[in-house]
Tab-separated table of C-alpha atoms and ligand atoms in Angstrom:
chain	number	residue	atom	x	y	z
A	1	UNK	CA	28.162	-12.402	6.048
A	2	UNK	CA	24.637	-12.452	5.922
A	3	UNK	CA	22.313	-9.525	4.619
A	4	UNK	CA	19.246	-8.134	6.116
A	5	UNK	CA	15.577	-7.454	5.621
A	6	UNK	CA	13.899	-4.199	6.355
A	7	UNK	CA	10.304	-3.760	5.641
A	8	UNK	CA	8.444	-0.018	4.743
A	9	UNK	CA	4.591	-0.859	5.326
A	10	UNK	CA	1.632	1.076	5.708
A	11	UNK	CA	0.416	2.129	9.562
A	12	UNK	CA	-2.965	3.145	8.030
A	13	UNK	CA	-5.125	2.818	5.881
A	14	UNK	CA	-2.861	3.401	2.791
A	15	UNK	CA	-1.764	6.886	1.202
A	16	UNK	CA	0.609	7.233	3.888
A	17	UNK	CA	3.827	8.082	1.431
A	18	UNK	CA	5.468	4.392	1.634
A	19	UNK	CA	6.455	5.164	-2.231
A	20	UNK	CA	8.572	8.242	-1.698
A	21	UNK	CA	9.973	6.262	2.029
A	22	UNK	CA	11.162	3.374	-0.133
A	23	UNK	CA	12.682	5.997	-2.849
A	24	UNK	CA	14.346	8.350	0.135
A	25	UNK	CA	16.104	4.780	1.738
A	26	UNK	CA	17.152	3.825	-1.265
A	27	UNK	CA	21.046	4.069	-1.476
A	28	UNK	CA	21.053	1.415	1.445
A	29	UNK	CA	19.112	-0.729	-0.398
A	30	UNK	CA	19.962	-4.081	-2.982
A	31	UNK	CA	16.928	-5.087	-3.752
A	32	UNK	CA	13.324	-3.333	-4.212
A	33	UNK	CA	10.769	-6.086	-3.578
A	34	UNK	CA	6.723	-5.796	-3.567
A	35	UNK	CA	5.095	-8.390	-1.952
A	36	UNK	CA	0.791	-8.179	-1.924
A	37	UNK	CA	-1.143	-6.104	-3.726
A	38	UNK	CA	-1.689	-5.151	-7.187
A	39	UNK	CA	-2.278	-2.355	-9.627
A	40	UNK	CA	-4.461	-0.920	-6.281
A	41	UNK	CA	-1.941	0.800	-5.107
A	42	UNK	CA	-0.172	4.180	-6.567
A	43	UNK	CA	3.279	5.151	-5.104
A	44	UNK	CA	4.191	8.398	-6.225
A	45	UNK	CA	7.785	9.327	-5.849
A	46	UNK	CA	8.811	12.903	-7.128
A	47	UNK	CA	12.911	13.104	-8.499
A	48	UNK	CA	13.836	16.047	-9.610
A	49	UNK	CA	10.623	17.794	-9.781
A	50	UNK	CA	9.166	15.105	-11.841
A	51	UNK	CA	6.738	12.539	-10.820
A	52	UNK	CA	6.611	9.102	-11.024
A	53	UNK	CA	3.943	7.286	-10.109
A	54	UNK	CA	4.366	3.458	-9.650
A	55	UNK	CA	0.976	0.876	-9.671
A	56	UNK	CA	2.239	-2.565	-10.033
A	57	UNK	CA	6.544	-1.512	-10.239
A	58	UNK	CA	8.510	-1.283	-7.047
A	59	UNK	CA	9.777	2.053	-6.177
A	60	UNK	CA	12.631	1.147	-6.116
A	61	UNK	CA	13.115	1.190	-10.213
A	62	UNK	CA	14.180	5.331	-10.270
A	63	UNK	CA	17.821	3.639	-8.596
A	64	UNK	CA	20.723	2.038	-11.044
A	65	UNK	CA	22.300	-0.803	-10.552
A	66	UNK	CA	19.227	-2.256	-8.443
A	67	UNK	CA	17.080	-5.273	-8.391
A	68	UNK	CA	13.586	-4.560	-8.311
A	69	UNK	CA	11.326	-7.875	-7.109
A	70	UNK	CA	7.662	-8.793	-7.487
A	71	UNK	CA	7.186	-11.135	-5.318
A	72	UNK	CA	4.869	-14.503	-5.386
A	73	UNK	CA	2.295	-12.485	-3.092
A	74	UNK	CA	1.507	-9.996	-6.024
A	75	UNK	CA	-1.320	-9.935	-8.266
A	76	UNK	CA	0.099	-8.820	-11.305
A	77	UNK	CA	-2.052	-6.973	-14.072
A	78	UNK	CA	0.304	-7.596	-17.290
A	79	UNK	CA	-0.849	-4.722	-19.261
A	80	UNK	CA	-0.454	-2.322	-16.276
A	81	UNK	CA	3.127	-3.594	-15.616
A	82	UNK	CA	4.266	-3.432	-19.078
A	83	UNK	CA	2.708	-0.349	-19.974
A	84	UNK	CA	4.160	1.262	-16.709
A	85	UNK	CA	7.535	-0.116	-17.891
A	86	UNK	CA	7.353	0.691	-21.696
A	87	UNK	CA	7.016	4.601	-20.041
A	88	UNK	CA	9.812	4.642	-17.901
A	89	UNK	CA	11.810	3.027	-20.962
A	90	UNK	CA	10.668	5.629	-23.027
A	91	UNK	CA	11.767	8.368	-20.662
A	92	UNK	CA	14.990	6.490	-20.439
A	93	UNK	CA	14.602	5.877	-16.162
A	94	UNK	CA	14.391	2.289	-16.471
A	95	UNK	CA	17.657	1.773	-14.391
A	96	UNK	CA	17.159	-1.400	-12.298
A	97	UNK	CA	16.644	-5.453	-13.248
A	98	UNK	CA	13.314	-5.938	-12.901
A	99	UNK	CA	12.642	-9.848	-12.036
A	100	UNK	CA	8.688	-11.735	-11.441
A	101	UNK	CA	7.787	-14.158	-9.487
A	102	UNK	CA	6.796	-16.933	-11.645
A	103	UNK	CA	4.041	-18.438	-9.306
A	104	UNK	CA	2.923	-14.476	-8.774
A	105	UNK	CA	-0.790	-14.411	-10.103
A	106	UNK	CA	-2.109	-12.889	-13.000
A	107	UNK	CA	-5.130	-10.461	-12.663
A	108	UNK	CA	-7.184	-11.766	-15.672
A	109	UNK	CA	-9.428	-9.412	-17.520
A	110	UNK	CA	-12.144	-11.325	-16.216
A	111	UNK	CA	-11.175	-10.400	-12.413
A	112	UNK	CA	-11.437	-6.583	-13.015
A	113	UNK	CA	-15.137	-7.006	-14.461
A	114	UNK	CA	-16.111	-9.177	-12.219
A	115	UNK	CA	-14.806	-6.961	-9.335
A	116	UNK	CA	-16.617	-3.901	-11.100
A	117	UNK	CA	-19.702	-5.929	-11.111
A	118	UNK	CA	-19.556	-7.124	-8.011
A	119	UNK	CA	-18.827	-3.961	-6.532
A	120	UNK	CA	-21.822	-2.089	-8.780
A	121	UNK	CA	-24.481	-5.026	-6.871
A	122	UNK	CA	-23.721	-4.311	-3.684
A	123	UNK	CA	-26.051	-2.239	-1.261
A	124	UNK	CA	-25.179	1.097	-0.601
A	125	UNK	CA	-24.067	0.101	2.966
A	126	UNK	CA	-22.049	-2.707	1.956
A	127	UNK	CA	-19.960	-1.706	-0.855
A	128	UNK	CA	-16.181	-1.716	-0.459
A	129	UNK	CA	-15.020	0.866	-2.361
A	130	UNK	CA	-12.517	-0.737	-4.664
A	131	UNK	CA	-10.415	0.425	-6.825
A	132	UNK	CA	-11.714	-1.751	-9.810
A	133	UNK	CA	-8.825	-3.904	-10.560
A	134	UNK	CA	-9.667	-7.252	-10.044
A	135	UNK	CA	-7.809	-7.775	-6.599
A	136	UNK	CA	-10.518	-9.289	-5.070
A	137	UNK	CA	-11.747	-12.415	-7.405
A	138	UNK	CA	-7.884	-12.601	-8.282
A	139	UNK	CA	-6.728	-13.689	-4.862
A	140	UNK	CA	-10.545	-15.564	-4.760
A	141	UNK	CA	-9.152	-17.232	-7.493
A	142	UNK	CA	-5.457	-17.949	-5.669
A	143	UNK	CA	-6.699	-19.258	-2.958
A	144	UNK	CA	-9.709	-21.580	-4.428
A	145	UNK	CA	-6.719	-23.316	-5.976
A	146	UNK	CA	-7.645	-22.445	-10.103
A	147	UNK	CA	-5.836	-18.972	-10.622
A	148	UNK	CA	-2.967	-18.657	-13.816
A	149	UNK	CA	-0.249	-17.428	-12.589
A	150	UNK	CA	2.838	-15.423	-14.422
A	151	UNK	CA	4.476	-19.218	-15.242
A	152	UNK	CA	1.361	-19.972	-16.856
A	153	UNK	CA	1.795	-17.103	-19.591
A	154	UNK	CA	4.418	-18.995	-20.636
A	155	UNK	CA	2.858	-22.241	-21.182
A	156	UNK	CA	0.637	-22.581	-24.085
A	157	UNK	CA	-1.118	-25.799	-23.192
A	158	UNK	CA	-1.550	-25.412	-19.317
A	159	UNK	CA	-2.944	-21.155	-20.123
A	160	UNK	CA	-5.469	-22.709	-22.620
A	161	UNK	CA	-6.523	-25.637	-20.308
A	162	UNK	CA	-6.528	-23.226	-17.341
A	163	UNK	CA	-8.008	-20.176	-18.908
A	164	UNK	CA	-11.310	-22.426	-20.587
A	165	UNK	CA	-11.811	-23.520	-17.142
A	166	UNK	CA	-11.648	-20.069	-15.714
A	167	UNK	CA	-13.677	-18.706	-18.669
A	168	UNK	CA	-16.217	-21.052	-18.614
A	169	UNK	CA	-17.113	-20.294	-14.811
A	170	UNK	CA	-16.673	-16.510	-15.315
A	171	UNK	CA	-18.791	-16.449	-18.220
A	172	UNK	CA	-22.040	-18.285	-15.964
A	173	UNK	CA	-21.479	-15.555	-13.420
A	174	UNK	CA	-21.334	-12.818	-16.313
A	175	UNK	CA	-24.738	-13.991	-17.998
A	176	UNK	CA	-26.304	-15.787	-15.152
A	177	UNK	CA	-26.506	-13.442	-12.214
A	178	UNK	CA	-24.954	-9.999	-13.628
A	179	UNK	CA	-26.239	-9.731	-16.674
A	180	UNK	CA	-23.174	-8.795	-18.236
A	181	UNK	CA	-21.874	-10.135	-21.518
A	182	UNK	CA	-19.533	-13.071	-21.523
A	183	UNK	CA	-15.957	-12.763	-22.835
A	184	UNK	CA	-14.329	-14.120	-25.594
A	185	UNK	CA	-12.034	-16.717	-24.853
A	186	UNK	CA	-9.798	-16.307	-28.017
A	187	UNK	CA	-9.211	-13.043	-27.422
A	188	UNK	CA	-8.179	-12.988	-24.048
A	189	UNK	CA	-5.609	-16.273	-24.424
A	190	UNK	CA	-4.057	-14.346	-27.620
A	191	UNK	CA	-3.743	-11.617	-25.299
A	192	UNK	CA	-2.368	-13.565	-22.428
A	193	UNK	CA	0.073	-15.049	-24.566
A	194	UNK	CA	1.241	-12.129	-25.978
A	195	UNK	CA	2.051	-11.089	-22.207
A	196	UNK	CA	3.790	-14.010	-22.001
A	197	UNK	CA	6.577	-13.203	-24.258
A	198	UNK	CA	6.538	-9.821	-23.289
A	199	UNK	CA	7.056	-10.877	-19.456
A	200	UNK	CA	9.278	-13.695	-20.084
A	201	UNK	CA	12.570	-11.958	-20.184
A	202	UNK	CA	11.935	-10.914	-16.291
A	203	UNK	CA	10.403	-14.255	-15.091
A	204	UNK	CA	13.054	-15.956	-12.151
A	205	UNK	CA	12.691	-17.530	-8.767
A	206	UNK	CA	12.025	-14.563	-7.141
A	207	UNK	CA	13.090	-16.136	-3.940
A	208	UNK	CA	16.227	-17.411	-4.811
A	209	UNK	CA	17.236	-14.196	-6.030
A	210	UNK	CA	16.510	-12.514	-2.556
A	211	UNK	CA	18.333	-15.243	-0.713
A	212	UNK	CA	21.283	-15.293	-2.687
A	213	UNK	CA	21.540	-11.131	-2.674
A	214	UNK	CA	20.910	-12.142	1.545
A	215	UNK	CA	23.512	-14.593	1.122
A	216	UNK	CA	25.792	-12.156	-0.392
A	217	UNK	CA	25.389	-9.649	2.352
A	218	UNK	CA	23.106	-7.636	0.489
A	219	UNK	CA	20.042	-5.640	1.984
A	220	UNK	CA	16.641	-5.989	0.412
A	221	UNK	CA	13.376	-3.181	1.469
A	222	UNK	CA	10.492	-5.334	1.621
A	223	UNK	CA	8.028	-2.502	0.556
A	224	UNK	CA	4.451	-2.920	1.533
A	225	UNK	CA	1.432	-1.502	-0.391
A	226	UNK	CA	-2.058	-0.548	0.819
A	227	UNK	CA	-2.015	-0.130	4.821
A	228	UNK	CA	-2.153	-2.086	8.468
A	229	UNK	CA	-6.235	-1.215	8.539
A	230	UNK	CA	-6.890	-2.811	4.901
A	231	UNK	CA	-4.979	-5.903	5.836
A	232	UNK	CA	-7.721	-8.985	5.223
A	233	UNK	CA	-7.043	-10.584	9.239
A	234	UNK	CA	-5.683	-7.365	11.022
A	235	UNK	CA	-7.754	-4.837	9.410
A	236	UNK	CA	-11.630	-3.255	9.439
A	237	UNK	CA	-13.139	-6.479	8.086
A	238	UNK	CA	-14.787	-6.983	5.370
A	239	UNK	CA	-13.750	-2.847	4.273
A	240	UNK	CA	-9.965	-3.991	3.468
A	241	UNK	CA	-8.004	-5.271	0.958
A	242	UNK	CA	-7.320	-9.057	0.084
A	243	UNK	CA	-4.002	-9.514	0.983
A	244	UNK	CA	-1.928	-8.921	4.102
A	245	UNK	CA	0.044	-5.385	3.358
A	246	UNK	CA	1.348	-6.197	6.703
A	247	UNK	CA	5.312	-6.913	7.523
A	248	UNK	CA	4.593	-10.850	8.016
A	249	UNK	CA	3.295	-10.887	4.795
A	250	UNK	CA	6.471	-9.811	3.381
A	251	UNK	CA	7.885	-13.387	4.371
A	252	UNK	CA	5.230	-15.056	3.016
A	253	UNK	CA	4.419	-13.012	-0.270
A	254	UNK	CA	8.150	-13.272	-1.589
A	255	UNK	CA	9.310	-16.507	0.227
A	256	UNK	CA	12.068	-15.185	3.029
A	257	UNK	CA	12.599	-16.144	6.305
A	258	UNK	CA	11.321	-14.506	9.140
A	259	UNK	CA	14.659	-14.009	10.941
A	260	UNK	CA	16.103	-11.996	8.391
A	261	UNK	CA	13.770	-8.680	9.059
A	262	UNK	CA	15.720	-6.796	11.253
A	263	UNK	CA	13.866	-3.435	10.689
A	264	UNK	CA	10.373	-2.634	10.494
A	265	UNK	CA	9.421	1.557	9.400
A	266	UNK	CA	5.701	1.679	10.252
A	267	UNK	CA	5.067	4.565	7.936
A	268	UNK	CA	2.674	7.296	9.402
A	269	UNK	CA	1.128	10.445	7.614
A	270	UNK	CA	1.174	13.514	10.284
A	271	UNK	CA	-2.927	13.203	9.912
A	272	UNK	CA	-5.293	10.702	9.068
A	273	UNK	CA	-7.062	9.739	5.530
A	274	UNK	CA	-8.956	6.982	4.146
A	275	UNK	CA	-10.408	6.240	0.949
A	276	UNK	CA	-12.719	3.800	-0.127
A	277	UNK	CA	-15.555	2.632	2.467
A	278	UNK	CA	-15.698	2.089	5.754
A	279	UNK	CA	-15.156	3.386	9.563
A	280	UNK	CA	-12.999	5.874	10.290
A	281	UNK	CA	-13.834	7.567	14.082
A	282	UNK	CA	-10.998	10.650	13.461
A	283	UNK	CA	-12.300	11.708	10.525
A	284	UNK	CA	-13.384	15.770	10.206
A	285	UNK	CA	-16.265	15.728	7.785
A	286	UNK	CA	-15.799	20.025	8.292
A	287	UNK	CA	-13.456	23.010	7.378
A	288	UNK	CA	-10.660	21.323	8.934
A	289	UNK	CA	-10.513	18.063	6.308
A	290	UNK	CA	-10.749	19.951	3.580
A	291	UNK	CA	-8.257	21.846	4.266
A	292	UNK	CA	-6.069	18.504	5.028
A	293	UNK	CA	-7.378	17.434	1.309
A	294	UNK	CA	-6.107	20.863	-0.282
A	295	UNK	CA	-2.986	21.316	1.532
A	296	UNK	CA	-2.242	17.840	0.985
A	297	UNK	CA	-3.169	16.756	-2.062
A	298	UNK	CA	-5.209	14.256	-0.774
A	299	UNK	CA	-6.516	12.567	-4.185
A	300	UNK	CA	-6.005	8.552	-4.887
A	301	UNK	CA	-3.018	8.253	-7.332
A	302	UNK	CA	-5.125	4.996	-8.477
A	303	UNK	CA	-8.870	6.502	-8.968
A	304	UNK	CA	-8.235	9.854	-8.762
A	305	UNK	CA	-11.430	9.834	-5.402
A	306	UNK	CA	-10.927	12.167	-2.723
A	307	UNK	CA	-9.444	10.794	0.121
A	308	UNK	CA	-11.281	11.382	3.378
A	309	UNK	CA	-9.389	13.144	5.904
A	310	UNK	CA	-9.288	13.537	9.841
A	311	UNK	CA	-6.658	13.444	12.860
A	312	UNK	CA	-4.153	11.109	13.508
A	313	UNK	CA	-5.625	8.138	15.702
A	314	UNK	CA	-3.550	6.537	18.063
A	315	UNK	CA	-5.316	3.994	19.117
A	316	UNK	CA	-4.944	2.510	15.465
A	317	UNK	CA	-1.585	3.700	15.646
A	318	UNK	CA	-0.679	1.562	18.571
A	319	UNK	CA	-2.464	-1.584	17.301
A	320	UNK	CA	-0.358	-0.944	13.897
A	321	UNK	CA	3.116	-1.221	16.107
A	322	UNK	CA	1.968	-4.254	17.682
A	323	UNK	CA	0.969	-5.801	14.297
A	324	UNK	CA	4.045	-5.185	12.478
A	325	UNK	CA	6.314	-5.657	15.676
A	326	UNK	CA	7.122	-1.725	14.420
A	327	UNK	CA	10.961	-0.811	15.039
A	328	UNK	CA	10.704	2.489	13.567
A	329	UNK	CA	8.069	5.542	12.526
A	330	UNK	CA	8.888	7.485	9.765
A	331	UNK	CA	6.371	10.151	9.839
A	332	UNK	CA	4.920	11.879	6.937
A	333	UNK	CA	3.539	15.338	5.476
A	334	UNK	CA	4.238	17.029	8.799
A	335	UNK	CA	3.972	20.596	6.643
A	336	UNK	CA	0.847	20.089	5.847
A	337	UNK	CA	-0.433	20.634	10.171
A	338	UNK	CA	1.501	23.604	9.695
A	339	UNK	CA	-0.754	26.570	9.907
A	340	UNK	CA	-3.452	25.093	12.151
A	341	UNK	CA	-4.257	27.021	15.601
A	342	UNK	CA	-4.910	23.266	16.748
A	343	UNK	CA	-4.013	19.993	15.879
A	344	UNK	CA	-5.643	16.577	17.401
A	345	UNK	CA	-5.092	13.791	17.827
A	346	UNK	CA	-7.658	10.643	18.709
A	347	UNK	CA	-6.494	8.855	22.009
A	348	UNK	CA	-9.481	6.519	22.860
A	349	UNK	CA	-13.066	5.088	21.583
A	350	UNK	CA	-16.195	5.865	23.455
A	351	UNK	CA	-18.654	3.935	23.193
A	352	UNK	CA	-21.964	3.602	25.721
A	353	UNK	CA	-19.951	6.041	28.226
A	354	UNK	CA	-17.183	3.855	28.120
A	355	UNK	CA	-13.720	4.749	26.572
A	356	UNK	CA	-11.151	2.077	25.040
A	357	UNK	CA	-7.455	2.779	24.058
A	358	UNK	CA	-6.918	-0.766	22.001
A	359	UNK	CA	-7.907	-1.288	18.899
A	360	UNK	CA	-10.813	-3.482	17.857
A	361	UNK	CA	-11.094	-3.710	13.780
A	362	UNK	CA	-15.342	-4.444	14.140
A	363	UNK	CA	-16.686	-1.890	11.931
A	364	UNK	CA	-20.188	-2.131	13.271
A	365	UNK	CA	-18.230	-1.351	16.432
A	366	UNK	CA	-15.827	0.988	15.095
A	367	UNK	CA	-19.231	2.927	13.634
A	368	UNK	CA	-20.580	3.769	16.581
A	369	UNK	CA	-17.974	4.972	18.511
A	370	UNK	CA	-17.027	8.511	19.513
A	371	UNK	CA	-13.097	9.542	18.772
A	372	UNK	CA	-11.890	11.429	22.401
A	373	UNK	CA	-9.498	14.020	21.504
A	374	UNK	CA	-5.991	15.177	22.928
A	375	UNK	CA	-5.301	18.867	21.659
A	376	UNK	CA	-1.647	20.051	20.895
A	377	UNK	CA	-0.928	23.486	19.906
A	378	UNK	CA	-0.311	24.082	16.214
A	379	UNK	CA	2.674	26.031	14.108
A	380	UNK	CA	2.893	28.805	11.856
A	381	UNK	CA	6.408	28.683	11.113
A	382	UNK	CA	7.372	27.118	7.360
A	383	UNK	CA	9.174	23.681	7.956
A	384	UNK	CA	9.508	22.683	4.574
A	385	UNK	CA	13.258	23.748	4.485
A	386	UNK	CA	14.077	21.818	7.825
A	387	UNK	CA	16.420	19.569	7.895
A	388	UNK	CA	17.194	19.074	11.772
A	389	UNK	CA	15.599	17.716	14.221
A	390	UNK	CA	15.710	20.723	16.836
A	391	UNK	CA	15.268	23.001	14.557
A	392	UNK	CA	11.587	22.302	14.302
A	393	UNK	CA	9.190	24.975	16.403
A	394	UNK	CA	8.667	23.972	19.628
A	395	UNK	CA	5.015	22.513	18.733
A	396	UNK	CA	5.988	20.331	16.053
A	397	UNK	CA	8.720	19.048	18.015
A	398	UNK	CA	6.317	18.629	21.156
A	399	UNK	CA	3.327	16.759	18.632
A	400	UNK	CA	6.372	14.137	17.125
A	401	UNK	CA	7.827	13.403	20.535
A	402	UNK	CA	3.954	12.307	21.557
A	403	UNK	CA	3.970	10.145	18.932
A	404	UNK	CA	7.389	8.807	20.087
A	405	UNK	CA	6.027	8.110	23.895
A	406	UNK	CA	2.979	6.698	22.815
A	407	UNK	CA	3.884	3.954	20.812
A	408	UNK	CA	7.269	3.319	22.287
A	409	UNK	CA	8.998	3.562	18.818
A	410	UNK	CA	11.250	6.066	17.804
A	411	UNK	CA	10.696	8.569	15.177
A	412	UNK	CA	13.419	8.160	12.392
A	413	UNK	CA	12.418	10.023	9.533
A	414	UNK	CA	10.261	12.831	9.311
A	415	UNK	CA	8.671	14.339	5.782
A	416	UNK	CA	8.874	17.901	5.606
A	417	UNK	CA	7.710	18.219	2.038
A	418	UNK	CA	7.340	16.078	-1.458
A	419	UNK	CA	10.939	16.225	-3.235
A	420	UNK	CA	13.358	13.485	-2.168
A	421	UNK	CA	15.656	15.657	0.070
A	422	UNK	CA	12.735	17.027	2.203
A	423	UNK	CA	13.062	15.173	5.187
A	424	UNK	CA	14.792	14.959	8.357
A	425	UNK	CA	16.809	12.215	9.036
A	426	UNK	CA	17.177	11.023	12.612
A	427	UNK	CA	18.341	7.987	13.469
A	428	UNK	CA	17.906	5.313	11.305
B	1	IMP	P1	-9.284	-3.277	-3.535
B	1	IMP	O1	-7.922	-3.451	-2.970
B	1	IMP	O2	-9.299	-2.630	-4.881
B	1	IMP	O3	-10.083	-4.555	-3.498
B	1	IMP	O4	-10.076	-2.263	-2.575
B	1	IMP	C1	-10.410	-2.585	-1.238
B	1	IMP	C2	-10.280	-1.366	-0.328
B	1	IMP	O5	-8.918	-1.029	-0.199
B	1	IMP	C3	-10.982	-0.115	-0.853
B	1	IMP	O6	-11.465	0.619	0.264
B	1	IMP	C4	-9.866	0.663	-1.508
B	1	IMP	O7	-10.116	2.045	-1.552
B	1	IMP	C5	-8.717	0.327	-0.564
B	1	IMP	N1	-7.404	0.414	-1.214
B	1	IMP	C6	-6.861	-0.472	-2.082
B	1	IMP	N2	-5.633	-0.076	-2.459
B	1	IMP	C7	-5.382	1.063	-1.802
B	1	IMP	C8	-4.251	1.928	-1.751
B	1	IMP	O8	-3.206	1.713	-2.372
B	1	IMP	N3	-4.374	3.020	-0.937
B	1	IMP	C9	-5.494	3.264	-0.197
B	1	IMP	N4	-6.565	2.477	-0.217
B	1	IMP	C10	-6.513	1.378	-1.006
């Protein structure tokens, strides 16, 4: 019998929840595999009243008996990994094999200065917004064919070869056109080494491991960081990511067939948010966002920046299903609309008196459009304790069934508040 691939990614711009969706499916789930990204993203699951909050670790690693999978696709930041591991080891929660890509690459400490420098030169009205960890010149790196990657820490002669290389270019940029300092090479390949051994014991063929566990009938959660709209090709170019957070890149970043993703949750928040730079037509720069921020705790888990906040846009929302060939929604933070007379929700672009419903990712575009509004009526009642689908007021019920005829895709799961339990299950 052969297993199955679902895939938990990001219909947004990140921040929708995908951390506590990956945690709440997690009893049907093998294997726990990330894919893109790095230590940009910040899951935050809460068990038990306690929160976790996961950077470079799948969610997944709260669950016994599980595999947890970085995948080649990942930019991994060794001292971020290990020290995220070393504190779930020291709260006793580290329940799950962990196992690393060995061709996954290595964020360098040289990526995250150059990404903070590079970020610091930019104009005002070109900067990105990063998060500072070396994503960007890491993947740069990756795909200009001269990154180390995790097999490397584990190969004395082909780091130091690789690294002086590396250094020497990094160090020119440093002094040459930053005017930063340059960094040490023999500090940085101790350290590297020293990651080395500490990594080793996890190091496998990440691949092999998910196609045996599909072999075996197993299940494995592909589970996507960052969002649709920071994807490098699908997203607001250049304000996005470097990688592709979205469900094709699963395949690629962790080396599985296509055929095997049977399941696709596009995961949406109830509203809108975006940190970071860049275009965002729904967002409410007024009372109304900051009361999204408040009620929903809308700070980065990875910079601590406050996210900015608007309506839920559909016309991204539509493009996002198409993207990700989107099976299901599971829908996020619902509570937090509750209490607002009116909640909207953006169902076209106008620009020069004209109004589009498909998405086009051109910021200089997307910044001079108009968002045109539909209005719902809002709810007073408290859902957090709902747990069925018709038991939801009428106007919550009305505002998820929208969703559901607008995008064609069912609504599965539907968060109701932050602990694992509150959430109403549909059909999954
Ligand atoms: P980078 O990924 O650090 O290079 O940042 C590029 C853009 O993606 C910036 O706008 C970041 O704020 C945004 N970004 C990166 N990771 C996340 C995330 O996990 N959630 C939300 N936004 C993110």
């Amino acid at each position: 019998m052969k297993g199955k691939v679902e895939a938990i990614i990001g219909a947004q711009w990140g921040d929708e929840g995908k951390g506590r969706v990956v945690d709440s499916l997690g009893d049907r789930v093998d294997v726990f595999a990330r894919y893109q990204g790095g230590a940009n993203a910040g899951h935050t699951v809460i068990v038990e009243g306690k929160k976790h909050v996961f950077h470079l670790l799948p969610s997944g690693m709260l669950y016994s008996g599980k595999t947890c999978v970085i995948g080649n696709g990942v930019v991994l930041d060794p001292e971020q990994l290990l020290n995220e591991l070393s504190e779930l080891q020291g709260k006793g929660e580290d329940r799950s094999r962990l196992v690393i890509s060995g061709s996954a690459h290595v964020v360098m400490p040289y990526h995250k200065k150059l990404d903070q420098a590079q970020e610091a030169s930019r104009d005002q009205g070109s900067k990105i917004g990063t998060t500072g960890r070396g994503i960007g010149p890491c993947y740069v790196d990756k795909y200009n064919r001269c990154g180390i990657r995790v097999e490397d820490l584990l190969d004395p002669e082909a780091l130091r070869e690789k690294l002086e290389s590396n250094l020497d270019e990094k160090n020119l940029l440093f002094t040459k056109i930053y005017d930063e300092a340059p960094l040490s090479f023999d500090e940085i390949y101790r350290q590297a080494l020293s990651w080395g051994k500490s990594l080793e014991p996890y190091v496998d063929d990440a691949s092999l491991v998910i196609n045996e566990a599909l072999n075996n009938g197993q299940t494995v959660l592909l589970e996507g960081a960052q969002g649709t709209l920071l994807d490098v090709d699908h997203g607001t170019y250049p304000m996005v990511t470097s990688s592709s957070p979205t469900s094709a890149g699963g395949c690629v970043g962790l080396g599985v067939a296509p055929q095997y993703v049977e399941k696709v949750y596009g995961v949406v928040k109830a509203y809108l948010t975006r940190v970071g730079e860049g275009p965002f037509p729904s967002e409410d720069k007024g009372d109304t966002g900051q009361y999204l921020r408040d009620k929903g705790g809308e700070y980065g888990a990875t910079t601590g920046r406050p996210r900015k906040c608007g309506w839920l846009d559909m016309v991204a929302l539509r493009y996002a299903v198409r993207i990700n060939g989107m099976t299901h929604i599971t829908l996020t933070k619902l509570d937090v609309l509750t209490g607002l007379r009116e909640v909207k929700v953006c169902v076209a672009y106008r620009s020069n008196g004209e109004d589009r419903t498909e998405f086009n990712g051109n910021i200089r575009y997307l910044n001079g459009v108009e968002p045109v509004y539909r209005s719902f009526q809002g709810w007073d009642e408290d859902i957090s304790s709902v747990r069925d689908f018709d038991d939801l007021p009428d106007a919550a019920r009305a505002y998820v069934r929208y969703i559901e005829e607008e995008t064609g895709v069912p609504v599965s799961i539907i968060g109701v508040g932050p602990e694992r339990d509150q959430m109403i299950v549909r059909d999954l």
